[in-house]
């Protein structure tokens, strides 16, 4: 299956160079130079994955993501300036699946794209699909997860998760009470030897807690063990 990637950046040099690199790898690309134009297209004709620059005129990447998440959960990767840690944290908190700091390696970007697409079952082998179907639902107390359909509920209420959030929660829920280090969660959510620092996992955990507390203000099933990692409690 050929995946379609939407690129949103006001720098035409980046649009052109990244588009050529992706097309060489077999992807179909759509290019947008501003957030306002991109938003309507992304909603009306969703791609398999989108890549947003954060700093853009008229509508920046954070606002574009906020509006997009009201209508769509397509995977999103942010491109951000190297020192903009606040932008990175905000992007992940708002529901981005990943971010890459500029200047970036196109090889790294393509590896991240393939990893996210593979996890979202948009690019996968028949064997992977069969494994997902055979895994069956995960039921842990009030939590229910269906990996084959990418569905999550808490006490019967639907909770919409990004691909990365789903993978992290699934890893924790598979073995309740067992502590998972940040490295183990990174390995589950980011494959192909891709390096991701600690604050990325922490930001996803914060986002997971926030989403579940929207349906249950008393949600406390994801526990932090300082200096060790995280664990899921189904008590």
mmCIF file with all atom_site columns, C-alpha atoms in Angstrom:
data_model
loop_
_atom_site.group_PDB
_atom_site.id
_atom_site.type_symbol
_atom_site.label_atom_id
_atom_site.label_alt_id
_atom_site.label_comp_id
_atom_site.label_asym_id
_atom_site.label_entity_id
_atom_site.label_seq_id
_atom_site.pdbx_PDB_ins_code
_atom_site.Cartn_x
_atom_site.Cartn_y
_atom_site.Cartn_z
_atom_site.occupancy
_atom_site.B_iso_or_equiv
_atom_site.pdbx_formal_charge
_atom_site.auth_seq_id
_atom_site.auth_comp_id
_atom_site.auth_asym_id
_atom_site.auth_atom_id
_atom_site.pdbx_PDB_model_num
ATOM 1   C CA . UNK A 1 1   ? 0.000   0.000   0.000  1.00 0.00 ? 1   UNK A CA 1
ATOM 2   C CA . UNK A 1 2   ? 1.395   3.424   -0.959 1.00 0.00 ? 2   UNK A CA 1
ATOM 3   C CA . UNK A 1 3   ? 1.179   5.897   1.901  1.00 0.00 ? 3   UNK A CA 1
ATOM 4   C CA . UNK A 1 4   ? 0.389   9.573   1.360  1.00 0.00 ? 4   UNK A CA 1
ATOM 5   C CA . UNK A 1 5   ? 2.331   12.150  3.377  1.00 0.00 ? 5   UNK A CA 1
ATOM 6   C CA . UNK A 1 6   ? 1.206   15.777  3.759  1.00 0.00 ? 6   UNK A CA 1
ATOM 7   C CA . UNK A 1 7   ? 3.970   18.351  4.278  1.00 0.00 ? 7   UNK A CA 1
ATOM 8   C CA . UNK A 1 8   ? 3.092   21.742  5.779  1.00 0.00 ? 8   UNK A CA 1
ATOM 9   C CA . UNK A 1 9   ? 5.930   24.272  5.901  1.00 0.00 ? 9   UNK A CA 1
ATOM 10  C CA . UNK A 1 10  ? 6.356   27.875  4.769  1.00 0.00 ? 10  UNK A CA 1
ATOM 11  C CA . UNK A 1 11  ? 9.950   27.126  3.708  1.00 0.00 ? 11  UNK A CA 1
ATOM 12  C CA . UNK A 1 12  ? 9.672   25.991  0.090  1.00 0.00 ? 12  UNK A CA 1
ATOM 13  C CA . UNK A 1 13  ? 13.218  24.628  0.117  1.00 0.00 ? 13  UNK A CA 1
ATOM 14  C CA . UNK A 1 14  ? 12.276  22.201  2.881  1.00 0.00 ? 14  UNK A CA 1
ATOM 15  C CA . UNK A 1 15  ? 9.020   21.304  1.130  1.00 0.00 ? 15  UNK A CA 1
ATOM 16  C CA . UNK A 1 16  ? 10.866  20.511  -2.074 1.00 0.00 ? 16  UNK A CA 1
ATOM 17  C CA . UNK A 1 17  ? 13.799  18.602  -0.583 1.00 0.00 ? 17  UNK A CA 1
ATOM 18  C CA . UNK A 1 18  ? 11.680  16.511  1.800  1.00 0.00 ? 18  UNK A CA 1
ATOM 19  C CA . UNK A 1 19  ? 9.100   15.804  -0.895 1.00 0.00 ? 19  UNK A CA 1
ATOM 20  C CA . UNK A 1 20  ? 11.786  14.529  -3.280 1.00 0.00 ? 20  UNK A CA 1
ATOM 21  C CA . UNK A 1 21  ? 13.279  12.324  -0.562 1.00 0.00 ? 21  UNK A CA 1
ATOM 22  C CA . UNK A 1 22  ? 9.879   10.842  0.297  1.00 0.00 ? 22  UNK A CA 1
ATOM 23  C CA . UNK A 1 23  ? 8.911   10.252  -3.320 1.00 0.00 ? 23  UNK A CA 1
ATOM 24  C CA . UNK A 1 24  ? 12.224  8.461   -3.852 1.00 0.00 ? 24  UNK A CA 1
ATOM 25  C CA . UNK A 1 25  ? 11.189  6.127   -1.024 1.00 0.00 ? 25  UNK A CA 1
ATOM 26  C CA . UNK A 1 26  ? 7.856   5.423   -2.719 1.00 0.00 ? 26  UNK A CA 1
ATOM 27  C CA . UNK A 1 27  ? 5.585   7.805   -0.811 1.00 0.00 ? 27  UNK A CA 1
ATOM 28  C CA . UNK A 1 28  ? 2.989   10.101  -2.370 1.00 0.00 ? 28  UNK A CA 1
ATOM 29  C CA . UNK A 1 29  ? 3.315   13.689  -1.130 1.00 0.00 ? 29  UNK A CA 1
ATOM 30  C CA . UNK A 1 30  ? 0.999   16.673  -0.836 1.00 0.00 ? 30  UNK A CA 1
ATOM 31  C CA . UNK A 1 31  ? 2.548   20.080  -0.163 1.00 0.00 ? 31  UNK A CA 1
ATOM 32  C CA . UNK A 1 32  ? 1.067   23.059  1.694  1.00 0.00 ? 32  UNK A CA 1
ATOM 33  C CA . UNK A 1 33  ? 2.839   26.315  2.483  1.00 0.00 ? 33  UNK A CA 1
ATOM 34  C CA . UNK A 1 34  ? 0.503   27.559  5.227  1.00 0.00 ? 34  UNK A CA 1
ATOM 35  C CA . UNK A 1 35  ? -1.675  26.107  7.959  1.00 0.00 ? 35  UNK A CA 1
ATOM 36  C CA . UNK A 1 36  ? -4.987  27.590  6.876  1.00 0.00 ? 36  UNK A CA 1
ATOM 37  C CA . UNK A 1 37  ? -4.821  26.023  3.423  1.00 0.00 ? 37  UNK A CA 1
ATOM 38  C CA . UNK A 1 38  ? -3.602  22.733  4.856  1.00 0.00 ? 38  UNK A CA 1
ATOM 39  C CA . UNK A 1 39  ? -6.336  22.382  7.493  1.00 0.00 ? 39  UNK A CA 1
ATOM 40  C CA . UNK A 1 40  ? -9.244  22.120  5.078  1.00 0.00 ? 40  UNK A CA 1
ATOM 41  C CA . UNK A 1 41  ? -7.359  19.700  2.824  1.00 0.00 ? 41  UNK A CA 1
ATOM 42  C CA . UNK A 1 42  ? -6.295  17.496  5.745  1.00 0.00 ? 42  UNK A CA 1
ATOM 43  C CA . UNK A 1 43  ? -9.868  17.231  6.989  1.00 0.00 ? 43  UNK A CA 1
ATOM 44  C CA . UNK A 1 44  ? -11.545 16.797  3.592  1.00 0.00 ? 44  UNK A CA 1
ATOM 45  C CA . UNK A 1 45  ? -9.003  14.345  2.212  1.00 0.00 ? 45  UNK A CA 1
ATOM 46  C CA . UNK A 1 46  ? -6.902  12.917  5.068  1.00 0.00 ? 46  UNK A CA 1
ATOM 47  C CA . UNK A 1 47  ? -3.390  11.654  4.260  1.00 0.00 ? 47  UNK A CA 1
ATOM 48  C CA . UNK A 1 48  ? -1.842  8.696   6.062  1.00 0.00 ? 48  UNK A CA 1
ATOM 49  C CA . UNK A 1 49  ? 0.514   10.987  7.985  1.00 0.00 ? 49  UNK A CA 1
ATOM 50  C CA . UNK A 1 50  ? 1.251   14.712  8.193  1.00 0.00 ? 50  UNK A CA 1
ATOM 51  C CA . UNK A 1 51  ? 4.436   16.647  8.925  1.00 0.00 ? 51  UNK A CA 1
ATOM 52  C CA . UNK A 1 52  ? 4.041   20.167  10.332 1.00 0.00 ? 52  UNK A CA 1
ATOM 53  C CA . UNK A 1 53  ? 6.538   22.936  10.809 1.00 0.00 ? 53  UNK A CA 1
ATOM 54  C CA . UNK A 1 54  ? 5.772   24.753  14.067 1.00 0.00 ? 54  UNK A CA 1
ATOM 55  C CA . UNK A 1 55  ? 6.725   28.307  13.171 1.00 0.00 ? 55  UNK A CA 1
ATOM 56  C CA . UNK A 1 56  ? 4.552   29.446  10.263 1.00 0.00 ? 56  UNK A CA 1
ATOM 57  C CA . UNK A 1 57  ? 2.713   32.719  9.549  1.00 0.00 ? 57  UNK A CA 1
ATOM 58  C CA . UNK A 1 58  ? -1.101  33.034  9.639  1.00 0.00 ? 58  UNK A CA 1
ATOM 59  C CA . UNK A 1 59  ? -1.567  29.714  11.461 1.00 0.00 ? 59  UNK A CA 1
ATOM 60  C CA . UNK A 1 60  ? 1.364   28.024  13.187 1.00 0.00 ? 60  UNK A CA 1
ATOM 61  C CA . UNK A 1 61  ? 1.788   24.277  13.534 1.00 0.00 ? 61  UNK A CA 1
ATOM 62  C CA . UNK A 1 62  ? 0.478   24.142  17.107 1.00 0.00 ? 62  UNK A CA 1
ATOM 63  C CA . UNK A 1 63  ? -2.776  25.850  16.174 1.00 0.00 ? 63  UNK A CA 1
ATOM 64  C CA . UNK A 1 64  ? -3.063  23.671  13.080 1.00 0.00 ? 64  UNK A CA 1
ATOM 65  C CA . UNK A 1 65  ? -2.702  20.555  15.214 1.00 0.00 ? 65  UNK A CA 1
ATOM 66  C CA . UNK A 1 66  ? -5.209  21.818  17.770 1.00 0.00 ? 66  UNK A CA 1
ATOM 67  C CA . UNK A 1 67  ? -7.843  22.393  15.100 1.00 0.00 ? 67  UNK A CA 1
ATOM 68  C CA . UNK A 1 68  ? -7.033  19.167  13.289 1.00 0.00 ? 68  UNK A CA 1
ATOM 69  C CA . UNK A 1 69  ? -7.408  17.096  16.465 1.00 0.00 ? 69  UNK A CA 1
ATOM 70  C CA . UNK A 1 70  ? -10.985 18.326  16.787 1.00 0.00 ? 70  UNK A CA 1
ATOM 71  C CA . UNK A 1 71  ? -11.825 16.353  13.634 1.00 0.00 ? 71  UNK A CA 1
ATOM 72  C CA . UNK A 1 72  ? -9.036  13.870  12.918 1.00 0.00 ? 72  UNK A CA 1
ATOM 73  C CA . UNK A 1 73  ? -6.436  11.686  14.613 1.00 0.00 ? 73  UNK A CA 1
ATOM 74  C CA . UNK A 1 74  ? -4.099  11.140  11.675 1.00 0.00 ? 74  UNK A CA 1
ATOM 75  C CA . UNK A 1 75  ? -0.484  10.725  12.848 1.00 0.00 ? 75  UNK A CA 1
ATOM 76  C CA . UNK A 1 76  ? 1.457   13.995  12.992 1.00 0.00 ? 76  UNK A CA 1
ATOM 77  C CA . UNK A 1 77  ? 5.190   14.648  13.190 1.00 0.00 ? 77  UNK A CA 1
ATOM 78  C CA . UNK A 1 78  ? 6.397   18.115  14.166 1.00 0.00 ? 78  UNK A CA 1
ATOM 79  C CA . UNK A 1 79  ? 9.469   19.807  12.760 1.00 0.00 ? 79  UNK A CA 1
ATOM 80  C CA . UNK A 1 80  ? 10.832  22.187  15.380 1.00 0.00 ? 80  UNK A CA 1
ATOM 81  C CA . UNK A 1 81  ? 13.860  24.397  15.896 1.00 0.00 ? 81  UNK A CA 1
ATOM 82  C CA . UNK A 1 82  ? 16.637  22.692  17.804 1.00 0.00 ? 82  UNK A CA 1
ATOM 83  C CA . UNK A 1 83  ? 16.299  24.739  21.006 1.00 0.00 ? 83  UNK A CA 1
ATOM 84  C CA . UNK A 1 84  ? 12.516  25.048  21.179 1.00 0.00 ? 84  UNK A CA 1
ATOM 85  C CA . UNK A 1 85  ? 11.933  22.593  24.049 1.00 0.00 ? 85  UNK A CA 1
ATOM 86  C CA . UNK A 1 86  ? 8.695   24.354  24.992 1.00 0.00 ? 86  UNK A CA 1
ATOM 87  C CA . UNK A 1 87  ? 7.323   23.878  21.480 1.00 0.00 ? 87  UNK A CA 1
ATOM 88  C CA . UNK A 1 88  ? 8.259   20.199  21.574 1.00 0.00 ? 88  UNK A CA 1
ATOM 89  C CA . UNK A 1 89  ? 6.488   19.671  24.904 1.00 0.00 ? 89  UNK A CA 1
ATOM 90  C CA . UNK A 1 90  ? 3.401   21.586  23.747 1.00 0.00 ? 90  UNK A CA 1
ATOM 91  C CA . UNK A 1 91  ? 3.232   19.646  20.507 1.00 0.00 ? 91  UNK A CA 1
ATOM 92  C CA . UNK A 1 92  ? 3.364   16.283  22.246 1.00 0.00 ? 92  UNK A CA 1
ATOM 93  C CA . UNK A 1 93  ? 0.885   17.432  24.880 1.00 0.00 ? 93  UNK A CA 1
ATOM 94  C CA . UNK A 1 94  ? -1.557  18.466  22.147 1.00 0.00 ? 94  UNK A CA 1
ATOM 95  C CA . UNK A 1 95  ? -1.438  15.078  20.466 1.00 0.00 ? 95  UNK A CA 1
ATOM 96  C CA . UNK A 1 96  ? 1.507   14.982  18.075 1.00 0.00 ? 96  UNK A CA 1
ATOM 97  C CA . UNK A 1 97  ? 3.000   11.522  17.601 1.00 0.00 ? 97  UNK A CA 1
ATOM 98  C CA . UNK A 1 98  ? 6.602   12.639  17.293 1.00 0.00 ? 98  UNK A CA 1
ATOM 99  C CA . UNK A 1 99  ? 8.874   15.580  16.646 1.00 0.00 ? 99  UNK A CA 1
ATOM 100 C CA . UNK A 1 100 ? 12.191  16.089  14.887 1.00 0.00 ? 100 UNK A CA 1
ATOM 101 C CA . UNK A 1 101 ? 14.490  19.036  15.525 1.00 0.00 ? 101 UNK A CA 1
ATOM 102 C CA . UNK A 1 102 ? 15.880  21.116  12.666 1.00 0.00 ? 102 UNK A CA 1
ATOM 103 C CA . UNK A 1 103 ? 18.336  20.717  11.064 1.00 0.00 ? 103 UNK A CA 1
ATOM 104 C CA . UNK A 1 104 ? 17.355  17.087  10.611 1.00 0.00 ? 104 UNK A CA 1
ATOM 105 C CA . UNK A 1 105 ? 18.544  14.061  8.715  1.00 0.00 ? 105 UNK A CA 1
ATOM 106 C CA . UNK A 1 106 ? 16.144  13.020  5.968  1.00 0.00 ? 106 UNK A CA 1
ATOM 107 C CA . UNK A 1 107 ? 17.116  9.423   6.671  1.00 0.00 ? 107 UNK A CA 1
ATOM 108 C CA . UNK A 1 108 ? 15.984  9.860   10.290 1.00 0.00 ? 108 UNK A CA 1
ATOM 109 C CA . UNK A 1 109 ? 12.738  11.496  9.184  1.00 0.00 ? 109 UNK A CA 1
ATOM 110 C CA . UNK A 1 110 ? 11.944  8.629   6.821  1.00 0.00 ? 110 UNK A CA 1
ATOM 111 C CA . UNK A 1 111 ? 12.717  6.080   9.553  1.00 0.00 ? 111 UNK A CA 1
ATOM 112 C CA . UNK A 1 112 ? 10.338  7.860   11.948 1.00 0.00 ? 112 UNK A CA 1
ATOM 113 C CA . UNK A 1 113 ? 7.637   8.005   9.269  1.00 0.00 ? 113 UNK A CA 1
ATOM 114 C CA . UNK A 1 114 ? 7.911   4.294   8.536  1.00 0.00 ? 114 UNK A CA 1
ATOM 115 C CA . UNK A 1 115 ? 7.816   3.437   12.241 1.00 0.00 ? 115 UNK A CA 1
ATOM 116 C CA . UNK A 1 116 ? 4.647   5.447   12.838 1.00 0.00 ? 116 UNK A CA 1
ATOM 117 C CA . UNK A 1 117 ? 2.930   4.154   9.714  1.00 0.00 ? 117 UNK A CA 1
ATOM 118 C CA . UNK A 1 118 ? 3.788   0.591   10.616 1.00 0.00 ? 118 UNK A CA 1
ATOM 119 C CA . UNK A 1 119 ? 2.377   1.031   14.108 1.00 0.00 ? 119 UNK A CA 1
ATOM 120 C CA . UNK A 1 120 ? -0.793  2.634   12.812 1.00 0.00 ? 120 UNK A CA 1
ATOM 121 C CA . UNK A 1 121 ? -1.355  -0.372  10.528 1.00 0.00 ? 121 UNK A CA 1
ATOM 122 C CA . UNK A 1 122 ? -1.251  1.809   7.433  1.00 0.00 ? 122 UNK A CA 1
ATOM 123 C CA . UNK A 1 123 ? 1.931   0.177   6.180  1.00 0.00 ? 123 UNK A CA 1
ATOM 124 C CA . UNK A 1 124 ? 2.251   -3.389  7.402  1.00 0.00 ? 124 UNK A CA 1
ATOM 125 C CA . UNK A 1 125 ? 2.815   -6.926  6.267  1.00 0.00 ? 125 UNK A CA 1
ATOM 126 C CA . UNK A 1 126 ? 0.034   -9.546  6.333  1.00 0.00 ? 126 UNK A CA 1
ATOM 127 C CA . UNK A 1 127 ? 1.912   -11.272 9.153  1.00 0.00 ? 127 UNK A CA 1
ATOM 128 C CA . UNK A 1 128 ? 1.766   -8.125  11.284 1.00 0.00 ? 128 UNK A CA 1
ATOM 129 C CA . UNK A 1 129 ? -1.942  -7.743  10.689 1.00 0.00 ? 129 UNK A CA 1
ATOM 130 C CA . UNK A 1 130 ? -2.580  -11.348 11.691 1.00 0.00 ? 130 UNK A CA 1
ATOM 131 C CA . UNK A 1 131 ? -0.560  -10.915 14.877 1.00 0.00 ? 131 UNK A CA 1
ATOM 132 C CA . UNK A 1 132 ? -2.554  -7.831  15.821 1.00 0.00 ? 132 UNK A CA 1
ATOM 133 C CA . UNK A 1 133 ? -5.842  -9.641  15.256 1.00 0.00 ? 133 UNK A CA 1
ATOM 134 C CA . UNK A 1 134 ? -4.701  -12.683 17.230 1.00 0.00 ? 134 UNK A CA 1
ATOM 135 C CA . UNK A 1 135 ? -3.550  -10.542 20.162 1.00 0.00 ? 135 UNK A CA 1
ATOM 136 C CA . UNK A 1 136 ? -7.161  -9.834  21.095 1.00 0.00 ? 136 UNK A CA 1
ATOM 137 C CA . UNK A 1 137 ? -8.522  -7.143  23.399 1.00 0.00 ? 137 UNK A CA 1
ATOM 138 C CA . UNK A 1 138 ? -6.819  -6.147  26.648 1.00 0.00 ? 138 UNK A CA 1
ATOM 139 C CA . UNK A 1 139 ? -9.118  -5.800  29.664 1.00 0.00 ? 139 UNK A CA 1
ATOM 140 C CA . UNK A 1 140 ? -7.609  -4.411  32.856 1.00 0.00 ? 140 UNK A CA 1
ATOM 141 C CA . UNK A 1 141 ? -10.162 -3.254  35.400 1.00 0.00 ? 141 UNK A CA 1
ATOM 142 C CA . UNK A 1 142 ? -12.002 -0.319  33.811 1.00 0.00 ? 142 UNK A CA 1
ATOM 143 C CA . UNK A 1 143 ? -9.579  -0.192  30.884 1.00 0.00 ? 143 UNK A CA 1
ATOM 144 C CA . UNK A 1 144 ? -10.326 -1.957  27.606 1.00 0.00 ? 144 UNK A CA 1
ATOM 145 C CA . UNK A 1 145 ? -8.018  -1.832  24.576 1.00 0.00 ? 145 UNK A CA 1
ATOM 146 C CA . UNK A 1 146 ? -8.525  -3.408  21.165 1.00 0.00 ? 146 UNK A CA 1
ATOM 147 C CA . UNK A 1 147 ? -5.163  -3.340  19.322 1.00 0.00 ? 147 UNK A CA 1
ATOM 148 C CA . UNK A 1 148 ? -6.625  -4.644  16.064 1.00 0.00 ? 148 UNK A CA 1
ATOM 149 C CA . UNK A 1 149 ? -9.094  -1.744  15.883 1.00 0.00 ? 149 UNK A CA 1
ATOM 150 C CA . UNK A 1 150 ? -7.043  0.844   17.779 1.00 0.00 ? 150 UNK A CA 1
ATOM 151 C CA . UNK A 1 151 ? -9.884  1.413   20.229 1.00 0.00 ? 151 UNK A CA 1
ATOM 152 C CA . UNK A 1 152 ? -9.621  2.338   23.900 1.00 0.00 ? 152 UNK A CA 1
ATOM 153 C CA . UNK A 1 153 ? -12.326 2.763   26.538 1.00 0.00 ? 153 UNK A CA 1
ATOM 154 C CA . UNK A 1 154 ? -12.332 3.553   30.243 1.00 0.00 ? 154 UNK A CA 1
ATOM 155 C CA . UNK A 1 155 ? -15.404 2.398   32.174 1.00 0.00 ? 155 UNK A CA 1
ATOM 156 C CA . UNK A 1 156 ? -17.166 2.158   28.833 1.00 0.00 ? 156 UNK A CA 1
ATOM 157 C CA . UNK A 1 157 ? -16.257 5.711   27.763 1.00 0.00 ? 157 UNK A CA 1
ATOM 158 C CA . UNK A 1 158 ? -14.228 6.058   24.569 1.00 0.00 ? 158 UNK A CA 1
ATOM 159 C CA . UNK A 1 159 ? -10.754 7.612   24.860 1.00 0.00 ? 159 UNK A CA 1
ATOM 160 C CA . UNK A 1 160 ? -9.102  8.708   21.611 1.00 0.00 ? 160 UNK A CA 1
ATOM 161 C CA . UNK A 1 161 ? -5.357  8.049   21.578 1.00 0.00 ? 161 UNK A CA 1
ATOM 162 C CA . UNK A 1 162 ? -2.630  8.741   19.076 1.00 0.00 ? 162 UNK A CA 1
ATOM 163 C CA . UNK A 1 163 ? -0.650  5.780   17.782 1.00 0.00 ? 163 UNK A CA 1
ATOM 164 C CA . UNK A 1 164 ? 2.264   6.541   20.094 1.00 0.00 ? 164 UNK A CA 1
ATOM 165 C CA . UNK A 1 165 ? 0.027   6.968   23.150 1.00 0.00 ? 165 UNK A CA 1
ATOM 166 C CA . UNK A 1 166 ? -1.732  3.704   22.368 1.00 0.00 ? 166 UNK A CA 1
ATOM 167 C CA . UNK A 1 167 ? 1.555   1.781   22.134 1.00 0.00 ? 167 UNK A CA 1
ATOM 168 C CA . UNK A 1 168 ? 2.833   3.182   25.423 1.00 0.00 ? 168 UNK A CA 1
ATOM 169 C CA . UNK A 1 169 ? -0.396  2.420   27.282 1.00 0.00 ? 169 UNK A CA 1
ATOM 170 C CA . UNK A 1 170 ? -0.625  -1.047  25.743 1.00 0.00 ? 170 UNK A CA 1
ATOM 171 C CA . UNK A 1 171 ? 2.901   -1.832  26.952 1.00 0.00 ? 171 UNK A CA 1
ATOM 172 C CA . UNK A 1 172 ? 2.012   -0.770  30.487 1.00 0.00 ? 172 UNK A CA 1
ATOM 173 C CA . UNK A 1 173 ? -1.356  -2.533  30.529 1.00 0.00 ? 173 UNK A CA 1
ATOM 174 C CA . UNK A 1 174 ? -0.018  -5.850  29.268 1.00 0.00 ? 174 UNK A CA 1
ATOM 175 C CA . UNK A 1 175 ? 1.613   -6.470  32.655 1.00 0.00 ? 175 UNK A CA 1
ATOM 176 C CA . UNK A 1 176 ? -0.176  -4.555  35.424 1.00 0.00 ? 176 UNK A CA 1
ATOM 177 C CA . UNK A 1 177 ? 1.967   -3.790  38.451 1.00 0.00 ? 177 UNK A CA 1
ATOM 178 C CA . UNK A 1 178 ? 5.223   -4.303  36.570 1.00 0.00 ? 178 UNK A CA 1
ATOM 179 C CA . UNK A 1 179 ? 7.426   -1.230  36.306 1.00 0.00 ? 179 UNK A CA 1
ATOM 180 C CA . UNK A 1 180 ? 8.430   -0.242  32.787 1.00 0.00 ? 180 UNK A CA 1
ATOM 181 C CA . UNK A 1 181 ? 11.458  1.967   32.406 1.00 0.00 ? 181 UNK A CA 1
ATOM 182 C CA . UNK A 1 182 ? 11.489  4.879   30.007 1.00 0.00 ? 182 UNK A CA 1
ATOM 183 C CA . UNK A 1 183 ? 13.834  2.903   27.776 1.00 0.00 ? 183 UNK A CA 1
ATOM 184 C CA . UNK A 1 184 ? 11.375  0.004   27.618 1.00 0.00 ? 184 UNK A CA 1
ATOM 185 C CA . UNK A 1 185 ? 8.543   2.351   26.711 1.00 0.00 ? 185 UNK A CA 1
ATOM 186 C CA . UNK A 1 186 ? 10.734  3.988   24.082 1.00 0.00 ? 186 UNK A CA 1
ATOM 187 C CA . UNK A 1 187 ? 11.481  0.575   22.574 1.00 0.00 ? 187 UNK A CA 1
ATOM 188 C CA . UNK A 1 188 ? 7.754   -0.215  22.416 1.00 0.00 ? 188 UNK A CA 1
ATOM 189 C CA . UNK A 1 189 ? 6.717   3.089   20.862 1.00 0.00 ? 189 UNK A CA 1
ATOM 190 C CA . UNK A 1 190 ? 9.771   3.883   18.738 1.00 0.00 ? 190 UNK A CA 1
ATOM 191 C CA . UNK A 1 191 ? 11.321  1.049   16.761 1.00 0.00 ? 191 UNK A CA 1
ATOM 192 C CA . UNK A 1 192 ? 14.229  0.743   14.314 1.00 0.00 ? 192 UNK A CA 1
ATOM 193 C CA . UNK A 1 193 ? 16.851  1.922   16.857 1.00 0.00 ? 193 UNK A CA 1
ATOM 194 C CA . UNK A 1 194 ? 15.453  5.446   16.785 1.00 0.00 ? 194 UNK A CA 1
ATOM 195 C CA . UNK A 1 195 ? 16.702  7.586   19.680 1.00 0.00 ? 195 UNK A CA 1
ATOM 196 C CA . UNK A 1 196 ? 14.109  9.483   21.702 1.00 0.00 ? 196 UNK A CA 1
ATOM 197 C CA . UNK A 1 197 ? 14.949  11.336  24.906 1.00 0.00 ? 197 UNK A CA 1
ATOM 198 C CA . UNK A 1 198 ? 13.228  10.947  28.270 1.00 0.00 ? 198 UNK A CA 1
ATOM 199 C CA . UNK A 1 199 ? 11.046  14.031  28.114 1.00 0.00 ? 199 UNK A CA 1
ATOM 200 C CA . UNK A 1 200 ? 9.260   12.671  25.042 1.00 0.00 ? 200 UNK A CA 1
ATOM 201 C CA . UNK A 1 201 ? 7.964   9.671   27.000 1.00 0.00 ? 201 UNK A CA 1
ATOM 202 C CA . UNK A 1 202 ? 7.125   11.884  29.989 1.00 0.00 ? 202 UNK A CA 1
ATOM 203 C CA . UNK A 1 203 ? 5.105   14.214  27.744 1.00 0.00 ? 203 UNK A CA 1
ATOM 204 C CA . UNK A 1 204 ? 3.142   11.297  26.294 1.00 0.00 ? 204 UNK A CA 1
ATOM 205 C CA . UNK A 1 205 ? 2.409   9.988   29.807 1.00 0.00 ? 205 UNK A CA 1
ATOM 206 C CA . UNK A 1 206 ? 1.123   13.415  30.878 1.00 0.00 ? 206 UNK A CA 1
ATOM 207 C CA . UNK A 1 207 ? -1.078  13.523  27.792 1.00 0.00 ? 207 UNK A CA 1
ATOM 208 C CA . UNK A 1 208 ? -2.446  10.039  28.509 1.00 0.00 ? 208 UNK A CA 1
ATOM 209 C CA . UNK A 1 209 ? -3.366  11.000  32.071 1.00 0.00 ? 209 UNK A CA 1
ATOM 210 C CA . UNK A 1 210 ? -5.034  14.191  30.868 1.00 0.00 ? 210 UNK A CA 1
ATOM 211 C CA . UNK A 1 211 ? -7.155  12.329  28.315 1.00 0.00 ? 211 UNK A CA 1
ATOM 212 C CA . UNK A 1 212 ? -8.343  9.718   30.813 1.00 0.00 ? 212 UNK A CA 1
ATOM 213 C CA . UNK A 1 213 ? -9.121  12.374  33.433 1.00 0.00 ? 213 UNK A CA 1
ATOM 214 C CA . UNK A 1 214 ? -11.433 14.010  30.941 1.00 0.00 ? 214 UNK A CA 1
ATOM 215 C CA . UNK A 1 215 ? -13.707 10.951  31.265 1.00 0.00 ? 215 UNK A CA 1
ATOM 216 C CA . UNK A 1 216 ? -12.770 10.131  34.883 1.00 0.00 ? 216 UNK A CA 1
ATOM 217 C CA . UNK A 1 217 ? -11.367 12.955  37.060 1.00 0.00 ? 217 UNK A CA 1
ATOM 218 C CA . UNK A 1 218 ? -10.194 10.349  39.594 1.00 0.00 ? 218 UNK A CA 1
ATOM 219 C CA . UNK A 1 219 ? -8.080  8.397   37.079 1.00 0.00 ? 219 UNK A CA 1
ATOM 220 C CA . UNK A 1 220 ? -4.804  7.321   38.690 1.00 0.00 ? 220 UNK A CA 1
ATOM 221 C CA . UNK A 1 221 ? -4.033  4.002   36.991 1.00 0.00 ? 221 UNK A CA 1
ATOM 222 C CA . UNK A 1 222 ? -0.718  5.161   35.491 1.00 0.00 ? 222 UNK A CA 1
ATOM 223 C CA . UNK A 1 223 ? 1.721   5.465   38.379 1.00 0.00 ? 223 UNK A CA 1
ATOM 224 C CA . UNK A 1 224 ? 5.116   7.174   38.400 1.00 0.00 ? 224 UNK A CA 1
ATOM 225 C CA . UNK A 1 225 ? 7.957   5.503   40.267 1.00 0.00 ? 225 UNK A CA 1
ATOM 226 C CA . UNK A 1 226 ? 10.584  8.201   40.454 1.00 0.00 ? 226 UNK A CA 1
ATOM 227 C CA . UNK A 1 227 ? 13.968  7.029   39.255 1.00 0.00 ? 227 UNK A CA 1
ATOM 228 C CA . UNK A 1 228 ? 12.466  3.780   37.942 1.00 0.00 ? 228 UNK A CA 1
ATOM 229 C CA . UNK A 1 229 ? 9.719   4.425   35.399 1.00 0.00 ? 229 UNK A CA 1
ATOM 230 C CA . UNK A 1 230 ? 5.960   3.877   35.151 1.00 0.00 ? 230 UNK A CA 1
ATOM 231 C CA . UNK A 1 231 ? 3.475   1.121   35.860 1.00 0.00 ? 231 UNK A CA 1
ATOM 232 C CA . UNK A 1 232 ? -0.207  0.443   35.282 1.00 0.00 ? 232 UNK A CA 1
ATOM 233 C CA . UNK A 1 233 ? -2.434  -0.436  38.226 1.00 0.00 ? 233 UNK A CA 1
ATOM 234 C CA . UNK A 1 234 ? -5.774  -2.127  37.630 1.00 0.00 ? 234 UNK A CA 1
ATOM 235 C CA . UNK A 1 235 ? -6.840  -2.108  41.266 1.00 0.00 ? 235 UNK A CA 1
#
